[in-house]
mmCIF file of the C-alpha atoms, coordinates in Angstrom:
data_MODEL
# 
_entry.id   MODEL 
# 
loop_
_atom_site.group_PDB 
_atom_site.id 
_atom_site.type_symbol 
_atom_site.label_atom_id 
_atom_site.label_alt_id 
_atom_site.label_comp_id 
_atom_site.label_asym_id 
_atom_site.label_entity_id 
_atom_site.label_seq_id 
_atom_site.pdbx_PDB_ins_code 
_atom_site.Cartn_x 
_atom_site.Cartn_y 
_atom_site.Cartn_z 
_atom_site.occupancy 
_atom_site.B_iso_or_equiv 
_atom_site.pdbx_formal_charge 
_atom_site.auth_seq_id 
_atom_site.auth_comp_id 
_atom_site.auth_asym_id 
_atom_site.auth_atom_id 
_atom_site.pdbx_PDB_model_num 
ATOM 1   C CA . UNK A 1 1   ? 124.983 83.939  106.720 1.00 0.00 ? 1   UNK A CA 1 
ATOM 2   C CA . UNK A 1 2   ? 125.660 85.891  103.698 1.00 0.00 ? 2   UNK A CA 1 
ATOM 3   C CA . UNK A 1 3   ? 123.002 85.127  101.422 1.00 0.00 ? 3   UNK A CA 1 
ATOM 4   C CA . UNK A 1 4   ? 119.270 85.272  101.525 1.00 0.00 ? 4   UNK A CA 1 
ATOM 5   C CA . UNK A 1 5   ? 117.206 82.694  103.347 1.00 0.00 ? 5   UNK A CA 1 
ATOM 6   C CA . UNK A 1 6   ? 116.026 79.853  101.517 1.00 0.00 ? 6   UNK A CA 1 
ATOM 7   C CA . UNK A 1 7   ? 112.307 80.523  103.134 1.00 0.00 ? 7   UNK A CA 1 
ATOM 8   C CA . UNK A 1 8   ? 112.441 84.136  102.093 1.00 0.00 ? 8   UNK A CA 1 
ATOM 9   C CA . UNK A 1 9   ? 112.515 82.202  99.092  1.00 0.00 ? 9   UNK A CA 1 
ATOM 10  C CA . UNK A 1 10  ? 110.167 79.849  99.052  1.00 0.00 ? 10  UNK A CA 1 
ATOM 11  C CA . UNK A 1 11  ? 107.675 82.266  100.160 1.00 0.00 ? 11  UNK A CA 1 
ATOM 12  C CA . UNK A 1 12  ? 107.592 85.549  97.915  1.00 0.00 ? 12  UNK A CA 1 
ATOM 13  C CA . UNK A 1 13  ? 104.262 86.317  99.261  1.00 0.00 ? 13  UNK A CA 1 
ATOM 14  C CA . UNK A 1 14  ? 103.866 89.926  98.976  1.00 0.00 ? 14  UNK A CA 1 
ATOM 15  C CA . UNK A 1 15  ? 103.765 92.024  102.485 1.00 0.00 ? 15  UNK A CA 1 
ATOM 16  C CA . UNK A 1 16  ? 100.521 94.206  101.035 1.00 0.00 ? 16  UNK A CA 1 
ATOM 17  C CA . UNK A 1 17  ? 98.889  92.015  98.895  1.00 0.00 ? 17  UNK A CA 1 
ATOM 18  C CA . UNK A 1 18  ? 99.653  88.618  100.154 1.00 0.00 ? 18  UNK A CA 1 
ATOM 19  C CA . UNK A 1 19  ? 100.482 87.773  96.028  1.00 0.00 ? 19  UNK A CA 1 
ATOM 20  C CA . UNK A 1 20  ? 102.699 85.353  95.005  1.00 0.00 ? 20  UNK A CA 1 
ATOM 21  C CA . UNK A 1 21  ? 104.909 86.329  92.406  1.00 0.00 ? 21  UNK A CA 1 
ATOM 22  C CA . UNK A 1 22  ? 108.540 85.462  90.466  1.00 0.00 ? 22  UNK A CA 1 
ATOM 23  C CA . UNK A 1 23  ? 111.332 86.882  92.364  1.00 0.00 ? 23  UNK A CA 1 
ATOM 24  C CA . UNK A 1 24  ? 112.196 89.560  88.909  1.00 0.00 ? 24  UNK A CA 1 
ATOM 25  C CA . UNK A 1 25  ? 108.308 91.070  90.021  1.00 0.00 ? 25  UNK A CA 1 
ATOM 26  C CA . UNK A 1 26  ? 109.382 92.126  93.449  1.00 0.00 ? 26  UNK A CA 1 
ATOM 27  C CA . UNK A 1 27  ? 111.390 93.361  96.326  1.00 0.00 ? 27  UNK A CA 1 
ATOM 28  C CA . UNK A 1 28  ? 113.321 91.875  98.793  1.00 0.00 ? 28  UNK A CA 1 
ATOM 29  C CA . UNK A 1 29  ? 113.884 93.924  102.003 1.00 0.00 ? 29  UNK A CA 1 
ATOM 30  C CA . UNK A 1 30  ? 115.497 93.599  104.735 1.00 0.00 ? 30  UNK A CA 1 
ATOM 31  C CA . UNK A 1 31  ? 116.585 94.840  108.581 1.00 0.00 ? 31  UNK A CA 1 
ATOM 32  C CA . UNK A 1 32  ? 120.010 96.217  108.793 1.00 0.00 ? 32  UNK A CA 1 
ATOM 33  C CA . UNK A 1 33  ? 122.156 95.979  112.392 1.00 0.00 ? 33  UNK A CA 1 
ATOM 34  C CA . UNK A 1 34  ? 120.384 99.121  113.462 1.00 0.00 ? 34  UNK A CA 1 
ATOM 35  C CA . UNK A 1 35  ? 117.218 97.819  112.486 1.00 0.00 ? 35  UNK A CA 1 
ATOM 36  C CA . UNK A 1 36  ? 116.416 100.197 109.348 1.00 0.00 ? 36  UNK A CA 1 
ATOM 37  C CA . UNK A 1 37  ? 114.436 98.413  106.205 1.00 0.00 ? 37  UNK A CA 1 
ATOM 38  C CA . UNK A 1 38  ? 116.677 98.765  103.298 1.00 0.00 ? 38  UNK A CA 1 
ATOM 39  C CA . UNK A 1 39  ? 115.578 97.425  100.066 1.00 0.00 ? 39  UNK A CA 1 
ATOM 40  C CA . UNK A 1 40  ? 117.845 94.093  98.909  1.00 0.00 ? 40  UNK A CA 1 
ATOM 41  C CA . UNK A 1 41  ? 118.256 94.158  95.053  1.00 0.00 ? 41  UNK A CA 1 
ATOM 42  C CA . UNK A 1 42  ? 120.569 91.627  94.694  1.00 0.00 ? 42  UNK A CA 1 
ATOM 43  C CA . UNK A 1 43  ? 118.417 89.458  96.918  1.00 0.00 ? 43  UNK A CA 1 
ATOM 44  C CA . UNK A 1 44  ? 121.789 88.193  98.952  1.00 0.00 ? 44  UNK A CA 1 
ATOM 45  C CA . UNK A 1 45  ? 121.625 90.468  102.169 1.00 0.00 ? 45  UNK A CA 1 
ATOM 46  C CA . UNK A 1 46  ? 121.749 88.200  105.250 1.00 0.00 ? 46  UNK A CA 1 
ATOM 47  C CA . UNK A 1 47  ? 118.488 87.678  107.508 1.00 0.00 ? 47  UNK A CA 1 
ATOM 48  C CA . UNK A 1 48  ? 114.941 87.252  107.308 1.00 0.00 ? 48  UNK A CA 1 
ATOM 49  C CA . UNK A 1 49  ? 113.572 88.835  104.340 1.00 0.00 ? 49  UNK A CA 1 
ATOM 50  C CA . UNK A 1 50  ? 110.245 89.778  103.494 1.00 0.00 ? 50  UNK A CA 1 
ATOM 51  C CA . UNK A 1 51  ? 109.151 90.780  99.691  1.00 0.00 ? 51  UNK A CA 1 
ATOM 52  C CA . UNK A 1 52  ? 106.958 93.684  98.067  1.00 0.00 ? 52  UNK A CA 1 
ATOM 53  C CA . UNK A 1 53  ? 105.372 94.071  94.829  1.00 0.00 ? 53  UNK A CA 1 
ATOM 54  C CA . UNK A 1 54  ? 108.211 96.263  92.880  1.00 0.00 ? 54  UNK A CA 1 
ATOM 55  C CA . UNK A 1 55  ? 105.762 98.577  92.227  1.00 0.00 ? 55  UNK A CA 1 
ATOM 56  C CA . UNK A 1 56  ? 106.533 102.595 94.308  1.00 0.00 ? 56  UNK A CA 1 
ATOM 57  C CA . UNK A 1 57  ? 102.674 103.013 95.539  1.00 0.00 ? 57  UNK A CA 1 
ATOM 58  C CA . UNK A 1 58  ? 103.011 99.256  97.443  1.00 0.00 ? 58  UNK A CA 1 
ATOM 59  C CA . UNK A 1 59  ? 106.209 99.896  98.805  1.00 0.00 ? 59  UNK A CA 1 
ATOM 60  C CA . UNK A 1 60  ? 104.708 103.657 100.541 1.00 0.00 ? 60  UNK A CA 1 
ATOM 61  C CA . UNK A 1 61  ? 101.581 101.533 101.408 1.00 0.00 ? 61  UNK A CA 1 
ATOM 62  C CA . UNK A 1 62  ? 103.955 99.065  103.078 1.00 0.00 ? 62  UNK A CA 1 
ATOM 63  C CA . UNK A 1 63  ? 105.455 101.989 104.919 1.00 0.00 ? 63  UNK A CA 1 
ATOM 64  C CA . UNK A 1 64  ? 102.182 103.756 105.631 1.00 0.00 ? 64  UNK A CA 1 
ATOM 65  C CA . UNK A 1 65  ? 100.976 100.594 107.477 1.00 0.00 ? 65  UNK A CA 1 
ATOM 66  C CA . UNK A 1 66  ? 103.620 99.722  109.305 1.00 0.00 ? 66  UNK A CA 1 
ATOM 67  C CA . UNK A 1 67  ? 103.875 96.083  107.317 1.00 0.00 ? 67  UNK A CA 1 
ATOM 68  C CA . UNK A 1 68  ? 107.716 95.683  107.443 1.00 0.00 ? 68  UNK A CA 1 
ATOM 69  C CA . UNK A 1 69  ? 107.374 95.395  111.262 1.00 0.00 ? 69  UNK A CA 1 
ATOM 70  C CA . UNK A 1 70  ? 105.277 92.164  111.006 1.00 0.00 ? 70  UNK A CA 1 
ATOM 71  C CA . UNK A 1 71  ? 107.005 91.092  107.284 1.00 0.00 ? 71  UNK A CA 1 
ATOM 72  C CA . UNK A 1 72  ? 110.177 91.025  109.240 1.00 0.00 ? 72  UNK A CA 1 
ATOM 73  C CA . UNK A 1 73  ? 108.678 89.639  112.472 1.00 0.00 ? 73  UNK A CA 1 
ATOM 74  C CA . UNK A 1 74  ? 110.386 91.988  114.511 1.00 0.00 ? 74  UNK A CA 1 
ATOM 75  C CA . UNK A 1 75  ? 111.009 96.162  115.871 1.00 0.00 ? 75  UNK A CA 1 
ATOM 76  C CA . UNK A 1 76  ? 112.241 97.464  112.633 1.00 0.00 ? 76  UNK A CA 1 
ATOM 77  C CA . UNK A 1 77  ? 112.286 101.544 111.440 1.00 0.00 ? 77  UNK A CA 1 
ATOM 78  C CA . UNK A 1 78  ? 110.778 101.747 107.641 1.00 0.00 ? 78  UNK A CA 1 
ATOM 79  C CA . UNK A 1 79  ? 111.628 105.457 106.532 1.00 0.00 ? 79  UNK A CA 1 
ATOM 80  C CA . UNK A 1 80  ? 109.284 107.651 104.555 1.00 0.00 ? 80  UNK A CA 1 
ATOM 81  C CA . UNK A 1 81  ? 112.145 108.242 101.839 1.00 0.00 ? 81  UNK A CA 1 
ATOM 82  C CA . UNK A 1 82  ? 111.863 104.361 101.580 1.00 0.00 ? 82  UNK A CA 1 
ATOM 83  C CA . UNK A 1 83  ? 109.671 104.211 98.088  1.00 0.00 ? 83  UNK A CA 1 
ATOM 84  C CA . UNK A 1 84  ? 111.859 107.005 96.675  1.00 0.00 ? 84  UNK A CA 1 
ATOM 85  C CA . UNK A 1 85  ? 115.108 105.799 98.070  1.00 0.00 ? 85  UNK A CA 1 
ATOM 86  C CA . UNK A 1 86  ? 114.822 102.032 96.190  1.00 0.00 ? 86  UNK A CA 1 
ATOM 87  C CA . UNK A 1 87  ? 113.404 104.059 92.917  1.00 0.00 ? 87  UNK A CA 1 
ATOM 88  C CA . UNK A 1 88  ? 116.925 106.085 93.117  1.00 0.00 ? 88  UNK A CA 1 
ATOM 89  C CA . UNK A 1 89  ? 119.166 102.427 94.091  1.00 0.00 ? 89  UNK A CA 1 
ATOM 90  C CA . UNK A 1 90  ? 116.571 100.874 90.617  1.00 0.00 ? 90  UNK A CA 1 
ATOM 91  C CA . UNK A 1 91  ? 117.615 103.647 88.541  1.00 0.00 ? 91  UNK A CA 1 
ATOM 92  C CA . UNK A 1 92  ? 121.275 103.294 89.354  1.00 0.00 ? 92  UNK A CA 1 
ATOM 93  C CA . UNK A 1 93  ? 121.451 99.970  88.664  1.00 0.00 ? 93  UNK A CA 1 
ATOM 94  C CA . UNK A 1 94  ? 119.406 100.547 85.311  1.00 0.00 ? 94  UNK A CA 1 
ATOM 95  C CA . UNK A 1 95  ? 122.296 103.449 84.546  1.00 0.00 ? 95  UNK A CA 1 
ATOM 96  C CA . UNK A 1 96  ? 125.141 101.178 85.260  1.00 0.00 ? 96  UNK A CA 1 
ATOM 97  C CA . UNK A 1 97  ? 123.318 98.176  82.825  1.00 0.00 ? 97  UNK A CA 1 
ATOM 98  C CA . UNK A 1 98  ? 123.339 100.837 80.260  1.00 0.00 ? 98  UNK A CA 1 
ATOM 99  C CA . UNK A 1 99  ? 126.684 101.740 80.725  1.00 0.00 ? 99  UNK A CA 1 
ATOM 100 C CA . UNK A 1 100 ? 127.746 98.053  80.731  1.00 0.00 ? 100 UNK A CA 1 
ATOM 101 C CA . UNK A 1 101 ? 125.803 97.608  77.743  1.00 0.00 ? 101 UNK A CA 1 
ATOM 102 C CA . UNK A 1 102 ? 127.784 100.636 75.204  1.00 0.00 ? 102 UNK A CA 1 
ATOM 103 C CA . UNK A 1 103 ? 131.042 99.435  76.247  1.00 0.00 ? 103 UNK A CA 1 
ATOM 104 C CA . UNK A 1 104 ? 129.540 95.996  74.888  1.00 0.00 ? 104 UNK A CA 1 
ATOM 105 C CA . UNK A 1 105 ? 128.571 97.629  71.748  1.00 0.00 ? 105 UNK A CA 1 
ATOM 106 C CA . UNK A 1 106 ? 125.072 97.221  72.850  1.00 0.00 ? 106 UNK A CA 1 
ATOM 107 C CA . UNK A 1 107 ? 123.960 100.650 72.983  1.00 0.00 ? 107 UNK A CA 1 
ATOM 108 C CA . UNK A 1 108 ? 124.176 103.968 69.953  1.00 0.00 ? 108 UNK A CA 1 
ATOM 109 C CA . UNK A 1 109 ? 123.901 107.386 70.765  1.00 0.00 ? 109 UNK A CA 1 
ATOM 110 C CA . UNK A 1 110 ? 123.036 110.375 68.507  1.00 0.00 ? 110 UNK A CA 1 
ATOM 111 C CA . UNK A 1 111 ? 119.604 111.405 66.834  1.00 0.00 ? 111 UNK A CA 1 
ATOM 112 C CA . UNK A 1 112 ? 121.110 110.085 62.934  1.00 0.00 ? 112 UNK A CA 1 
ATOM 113 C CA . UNK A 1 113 ? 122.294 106.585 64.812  1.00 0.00 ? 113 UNK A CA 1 
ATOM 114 C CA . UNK A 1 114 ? 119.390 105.822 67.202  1.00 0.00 ? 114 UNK A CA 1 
ATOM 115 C CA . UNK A 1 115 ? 116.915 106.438 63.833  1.00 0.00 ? 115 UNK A CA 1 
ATOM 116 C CA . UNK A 1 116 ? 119.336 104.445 61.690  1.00 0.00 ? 116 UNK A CA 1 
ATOM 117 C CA . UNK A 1 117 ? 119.009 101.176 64.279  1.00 0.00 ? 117 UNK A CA 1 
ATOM 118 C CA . UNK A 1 118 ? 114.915 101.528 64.704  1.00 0.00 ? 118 UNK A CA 1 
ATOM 119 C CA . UNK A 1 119 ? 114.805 101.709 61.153  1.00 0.00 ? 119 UNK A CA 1 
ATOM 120 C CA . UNK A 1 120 ? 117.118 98.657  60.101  1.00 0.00 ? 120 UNK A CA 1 
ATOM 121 C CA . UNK A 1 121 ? 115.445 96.534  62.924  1.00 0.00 ? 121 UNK A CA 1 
ATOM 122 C CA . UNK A 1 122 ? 118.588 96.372  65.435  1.00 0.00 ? 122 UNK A CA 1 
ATOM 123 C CA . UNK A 1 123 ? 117.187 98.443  68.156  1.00 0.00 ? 123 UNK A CA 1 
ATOM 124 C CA . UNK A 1 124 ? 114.368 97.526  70.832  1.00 0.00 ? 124 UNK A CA 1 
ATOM 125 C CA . UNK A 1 125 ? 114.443 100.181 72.795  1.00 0.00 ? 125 UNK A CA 1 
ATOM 126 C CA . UNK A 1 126 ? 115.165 103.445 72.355  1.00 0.00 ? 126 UNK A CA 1 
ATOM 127 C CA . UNK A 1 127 ? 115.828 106.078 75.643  1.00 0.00 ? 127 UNK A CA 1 
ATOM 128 C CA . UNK A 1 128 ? 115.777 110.107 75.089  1.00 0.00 ? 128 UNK A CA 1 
ATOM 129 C CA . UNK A 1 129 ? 117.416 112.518 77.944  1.00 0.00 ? 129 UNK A CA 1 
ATOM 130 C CA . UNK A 1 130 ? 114.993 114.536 80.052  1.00 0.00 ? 130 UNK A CA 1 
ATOM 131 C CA . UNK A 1 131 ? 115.711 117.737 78.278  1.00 0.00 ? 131 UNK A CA 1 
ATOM 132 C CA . UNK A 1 132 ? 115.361 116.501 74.968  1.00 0.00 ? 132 UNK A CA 1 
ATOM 133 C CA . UNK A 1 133 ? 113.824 118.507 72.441  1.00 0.00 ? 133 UNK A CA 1 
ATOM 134 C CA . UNK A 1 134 ? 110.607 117.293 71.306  1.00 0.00 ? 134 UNK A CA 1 
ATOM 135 C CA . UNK A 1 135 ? 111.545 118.127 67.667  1.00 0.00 ? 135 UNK A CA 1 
ATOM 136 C CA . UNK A 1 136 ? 114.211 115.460 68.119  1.00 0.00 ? 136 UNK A CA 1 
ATOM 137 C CA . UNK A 1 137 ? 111.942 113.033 70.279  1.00 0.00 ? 137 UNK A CA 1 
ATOM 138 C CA . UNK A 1 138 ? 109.290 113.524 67.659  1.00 0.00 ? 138 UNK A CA 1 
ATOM 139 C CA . UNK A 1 139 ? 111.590 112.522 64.608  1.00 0.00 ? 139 UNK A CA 1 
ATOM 140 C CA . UNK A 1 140 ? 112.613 109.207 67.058  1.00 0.00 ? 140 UNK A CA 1 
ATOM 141 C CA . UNK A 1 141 ? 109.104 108.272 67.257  1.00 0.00 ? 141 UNK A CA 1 
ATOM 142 C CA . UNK A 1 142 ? 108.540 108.712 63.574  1.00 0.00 ? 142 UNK A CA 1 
ATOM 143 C CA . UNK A 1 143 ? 110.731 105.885 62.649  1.00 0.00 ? 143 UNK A CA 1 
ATOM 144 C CA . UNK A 1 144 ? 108.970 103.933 65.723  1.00 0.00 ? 144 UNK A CA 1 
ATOM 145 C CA . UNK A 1 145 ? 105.840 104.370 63.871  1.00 0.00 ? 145 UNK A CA 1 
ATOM 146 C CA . UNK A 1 146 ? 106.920 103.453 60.543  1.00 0.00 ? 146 UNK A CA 1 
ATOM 147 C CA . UNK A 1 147 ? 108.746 100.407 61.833  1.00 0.00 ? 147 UNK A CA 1 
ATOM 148 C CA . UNK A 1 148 ? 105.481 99.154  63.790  1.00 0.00 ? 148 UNK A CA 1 
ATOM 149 C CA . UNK A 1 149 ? 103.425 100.492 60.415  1.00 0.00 ? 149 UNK A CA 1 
ATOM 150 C CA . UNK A 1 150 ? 105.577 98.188  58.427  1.00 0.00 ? 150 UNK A CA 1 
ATOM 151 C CA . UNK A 1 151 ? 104.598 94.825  60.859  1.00 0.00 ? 151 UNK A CA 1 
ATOM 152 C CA . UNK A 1 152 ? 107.884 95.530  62.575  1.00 0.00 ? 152 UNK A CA 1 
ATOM 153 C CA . UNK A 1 153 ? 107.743 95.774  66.476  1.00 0.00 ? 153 UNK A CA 1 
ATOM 154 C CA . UNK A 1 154 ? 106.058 98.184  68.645  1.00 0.00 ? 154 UNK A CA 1 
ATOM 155 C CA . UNK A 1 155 ? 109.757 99.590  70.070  1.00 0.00 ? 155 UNK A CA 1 
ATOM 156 C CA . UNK A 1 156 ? 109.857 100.687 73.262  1.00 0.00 ? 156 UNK A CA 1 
ATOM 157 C CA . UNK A 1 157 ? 110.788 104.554 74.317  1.00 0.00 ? 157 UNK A CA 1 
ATOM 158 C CA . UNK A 1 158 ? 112.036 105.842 77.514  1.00 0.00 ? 158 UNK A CA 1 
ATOM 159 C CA . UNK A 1 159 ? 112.711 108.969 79.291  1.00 0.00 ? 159 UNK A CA 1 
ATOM 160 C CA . UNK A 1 160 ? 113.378 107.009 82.811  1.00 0.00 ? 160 UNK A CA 1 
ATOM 161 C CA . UNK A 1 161 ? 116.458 109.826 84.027  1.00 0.00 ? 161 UNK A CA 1 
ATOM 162 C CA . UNK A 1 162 ? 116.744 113.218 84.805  1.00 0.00 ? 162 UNK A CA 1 
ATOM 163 C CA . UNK A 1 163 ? 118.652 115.787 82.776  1.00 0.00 ? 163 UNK A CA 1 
ATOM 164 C CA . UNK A 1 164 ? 122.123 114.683 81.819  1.00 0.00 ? 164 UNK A CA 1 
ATOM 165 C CA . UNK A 1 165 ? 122.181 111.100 84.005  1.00 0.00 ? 165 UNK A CA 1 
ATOM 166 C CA . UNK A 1 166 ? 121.716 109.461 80.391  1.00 0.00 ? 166 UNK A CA 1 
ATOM 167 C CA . UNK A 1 167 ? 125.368 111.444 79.237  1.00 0.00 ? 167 UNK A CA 1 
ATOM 168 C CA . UNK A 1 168 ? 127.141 110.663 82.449  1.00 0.00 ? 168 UNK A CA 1 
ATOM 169 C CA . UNK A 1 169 ? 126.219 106.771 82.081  1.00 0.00 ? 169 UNK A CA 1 
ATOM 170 C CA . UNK A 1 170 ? 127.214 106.189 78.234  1.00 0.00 ? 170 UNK A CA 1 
ATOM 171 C CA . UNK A 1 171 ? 130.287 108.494 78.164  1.00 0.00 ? 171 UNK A CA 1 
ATOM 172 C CA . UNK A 1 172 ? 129.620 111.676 77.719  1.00 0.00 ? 172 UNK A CA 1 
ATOM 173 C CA . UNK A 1 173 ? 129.437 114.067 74.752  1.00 0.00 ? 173 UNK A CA 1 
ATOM 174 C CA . UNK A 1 174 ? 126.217 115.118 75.145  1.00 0.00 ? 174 UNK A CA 1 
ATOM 175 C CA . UNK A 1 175 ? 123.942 112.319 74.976  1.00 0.00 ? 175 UNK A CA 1 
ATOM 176 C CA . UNK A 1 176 ? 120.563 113.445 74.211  1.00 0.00 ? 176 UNK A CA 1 
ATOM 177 C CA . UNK A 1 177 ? 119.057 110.131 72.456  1.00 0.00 ? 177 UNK A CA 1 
ATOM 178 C CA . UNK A 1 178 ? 119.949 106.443 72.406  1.00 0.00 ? 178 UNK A CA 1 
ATOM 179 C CA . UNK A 1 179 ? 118.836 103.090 71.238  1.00 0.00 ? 179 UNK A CA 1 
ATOM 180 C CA . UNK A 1 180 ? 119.531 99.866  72.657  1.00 0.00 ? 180 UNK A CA 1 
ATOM 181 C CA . UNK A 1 181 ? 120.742 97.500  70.617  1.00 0.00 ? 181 UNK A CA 1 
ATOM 182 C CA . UNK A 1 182 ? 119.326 93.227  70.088  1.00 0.00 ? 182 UNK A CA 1 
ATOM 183 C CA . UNK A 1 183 ? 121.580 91.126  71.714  1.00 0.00 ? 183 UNK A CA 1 
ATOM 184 C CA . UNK A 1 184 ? 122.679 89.906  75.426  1.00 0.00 ? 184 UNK A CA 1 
ATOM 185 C CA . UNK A 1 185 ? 124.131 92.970  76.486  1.00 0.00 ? 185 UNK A CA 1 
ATOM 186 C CA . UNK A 1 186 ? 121.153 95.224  75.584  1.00 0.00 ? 186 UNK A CA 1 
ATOM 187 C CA . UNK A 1 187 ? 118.678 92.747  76.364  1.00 0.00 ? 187 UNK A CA 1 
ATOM 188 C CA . UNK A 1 188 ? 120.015 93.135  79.826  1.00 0.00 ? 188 UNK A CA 1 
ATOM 189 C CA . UNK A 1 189 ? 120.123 96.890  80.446  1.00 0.00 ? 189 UNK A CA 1 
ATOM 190 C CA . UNK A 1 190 ? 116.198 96.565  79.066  1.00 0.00 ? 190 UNK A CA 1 
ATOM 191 C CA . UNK A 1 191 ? 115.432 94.288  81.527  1.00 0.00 ? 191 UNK A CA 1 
ATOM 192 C CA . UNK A 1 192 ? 116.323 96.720  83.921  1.00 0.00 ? 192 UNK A CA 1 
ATOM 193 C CA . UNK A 1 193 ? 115.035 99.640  82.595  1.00 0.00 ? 193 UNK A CA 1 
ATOM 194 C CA . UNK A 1 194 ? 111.654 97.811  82.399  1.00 0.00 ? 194 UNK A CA 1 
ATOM 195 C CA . UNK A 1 195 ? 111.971 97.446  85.905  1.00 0.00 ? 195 UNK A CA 1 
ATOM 196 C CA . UNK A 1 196 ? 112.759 100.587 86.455  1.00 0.00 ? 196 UNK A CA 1 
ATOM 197 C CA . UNK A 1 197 ? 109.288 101.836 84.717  1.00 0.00 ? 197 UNK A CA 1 
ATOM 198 C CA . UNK A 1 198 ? 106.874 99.095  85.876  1.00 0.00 ? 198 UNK A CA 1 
ATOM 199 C CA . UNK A 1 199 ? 108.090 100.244 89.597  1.00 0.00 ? 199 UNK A CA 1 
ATOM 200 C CA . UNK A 1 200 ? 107.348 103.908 88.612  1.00 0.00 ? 200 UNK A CA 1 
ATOM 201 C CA . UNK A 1 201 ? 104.153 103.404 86.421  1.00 0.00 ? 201 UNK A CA 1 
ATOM 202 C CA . UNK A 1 202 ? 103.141 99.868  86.603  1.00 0.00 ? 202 UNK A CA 1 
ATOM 203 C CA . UNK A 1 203 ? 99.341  101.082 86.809  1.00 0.00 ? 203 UNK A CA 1 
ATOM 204 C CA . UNK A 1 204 ? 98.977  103.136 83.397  1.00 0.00 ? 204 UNK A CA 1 
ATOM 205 C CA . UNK A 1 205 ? 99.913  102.752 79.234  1.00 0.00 ? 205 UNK A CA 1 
ATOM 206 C CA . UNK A 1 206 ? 103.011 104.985 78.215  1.00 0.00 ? 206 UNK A CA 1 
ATOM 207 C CA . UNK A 1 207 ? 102.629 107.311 76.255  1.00 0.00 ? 207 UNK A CA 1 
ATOM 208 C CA . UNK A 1 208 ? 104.459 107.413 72.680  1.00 0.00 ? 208 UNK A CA 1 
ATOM 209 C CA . UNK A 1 209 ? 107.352 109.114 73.868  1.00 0.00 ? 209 UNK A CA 1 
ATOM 210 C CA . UNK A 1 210 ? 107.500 106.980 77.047  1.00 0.00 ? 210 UNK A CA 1 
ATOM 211 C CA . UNK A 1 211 ? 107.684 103.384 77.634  1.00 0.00 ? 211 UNK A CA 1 
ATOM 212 C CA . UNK A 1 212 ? 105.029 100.288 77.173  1.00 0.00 ? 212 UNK A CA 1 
ATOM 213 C CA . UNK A 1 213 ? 102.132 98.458  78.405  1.00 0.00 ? 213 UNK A CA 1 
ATOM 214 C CA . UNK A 1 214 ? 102.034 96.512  81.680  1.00 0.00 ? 214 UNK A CA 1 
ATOM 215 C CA . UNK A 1 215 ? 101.824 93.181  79.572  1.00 0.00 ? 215 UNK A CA 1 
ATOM 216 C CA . UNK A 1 216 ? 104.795 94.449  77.456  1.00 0.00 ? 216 UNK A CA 1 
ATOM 217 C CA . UNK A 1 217 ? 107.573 95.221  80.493  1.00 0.00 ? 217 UNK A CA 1 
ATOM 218 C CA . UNK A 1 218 ? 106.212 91.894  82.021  1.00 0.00 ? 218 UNK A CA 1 
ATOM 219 C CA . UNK A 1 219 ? 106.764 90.067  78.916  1.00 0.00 ? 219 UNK A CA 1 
ATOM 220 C CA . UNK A 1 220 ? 110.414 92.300  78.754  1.00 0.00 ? 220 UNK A CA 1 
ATOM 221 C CA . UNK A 1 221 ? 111.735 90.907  81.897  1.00 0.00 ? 221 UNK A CA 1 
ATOM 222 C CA . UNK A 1 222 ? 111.032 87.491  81.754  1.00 0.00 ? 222 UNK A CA 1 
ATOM 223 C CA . UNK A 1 223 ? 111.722 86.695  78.191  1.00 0.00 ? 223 UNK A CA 1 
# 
């Protein structure tokens, strides 16, 4: 069988808080042949499947309590490294979608080009390296605020990577800050970097330089 099982399906009942939620809110995990949990982002790994919350405190509570065992309905081995093992597999599919997304166009780099899209109204996102200055980050968020000042949208900012990931995934030459660009290729690499955040920081507001609101990444991924 090489897809997941229609019951794991039907039931997306959450293994900590017994929620039931859209398959883009959660986890699927599974038992591989040596009987490890290993997270299933694709959702197409074969066997019973049991789903968590995609938020990083739920899936170490999961582990804490030994919930996989009984998820999975059998002997399985959930590993410590588990919650930040699935954050590192989230933000490698996030880099990829971003990388998929500039050779679509989707996606500008450089301080003068990220402030030129928030300002015109293309971008809806914008993402800043982890060792960006915060001159340049606070010149970024200047032209958020005048945009949202202007009844424009309240843009989303992200600093999701550590220093230099953001370069390696759009091409190189020293990619400090980036928007996202409207359209089906950007739309997707948000989606994912929402994902990314809400698993990270689902319980608090971002802060200007940072991200959005619970409500807003919800509304983000299913739109």
């Amino acid at each position: 069988m090489t897809a997941a099982r229609k019951d794991d399906m039907n039931d997306r009942s959450c293994i900590v808080t017994s929620r039931q939620l859209s398959a883009d809110e959660m986890i699927r995990f599974v038992a591989d042949p040596d009987g490890n949990v290993v997270p299933d982002l694709k959702r197409n790994l074969p066997g019973r499947g049991c789903w968590v919350t995609a938020h990083r405190d739920l899936v170490d509570k999961a582990v804490a309590k030994k919930l996989f065992r009984r998820g999975l309905k059998q002997d399985v081995s959930a590993d410590l490294e588990l919650g930040a093992r699935t954050d590192h597999l989230i933000a490698k599919r996030a880099l990829g979608q971003l990388g998929l997304a500039r050779k679509a166009g989707g996606v500008v780099t450089g301080a003068v080009q990220v402030d030129k899209a928030v300002r015109s109204g293309e971008a809806i996102a914008v993402l800043h390296d982890a060792g960006a200055a915060p001159d340049g980050v606070r010149k970024i968020d200047q032209a958020r605020t005048f945009v949202r000042r202007m009844d424009g949208p309240d843009i989303p900012a992200f600093k999701s990577f550590a220093e230099g990931e953001l370069d390696l995934a759009l091409g190189g030459g020293n990619v400090i800050h980036a928007a996202i660009l409207d359209g089906q290729p950007g739309r997707a690499a948000l989606r994912h970097l929402v994902f990314l955040d809400r698993f990270r920081h689902f319980s608090a507001e971002f802060d200007t330089s940072g991200g959005a609101s619970e409500k807003t990444a919800k509304d983000m991924i299913t739109e």
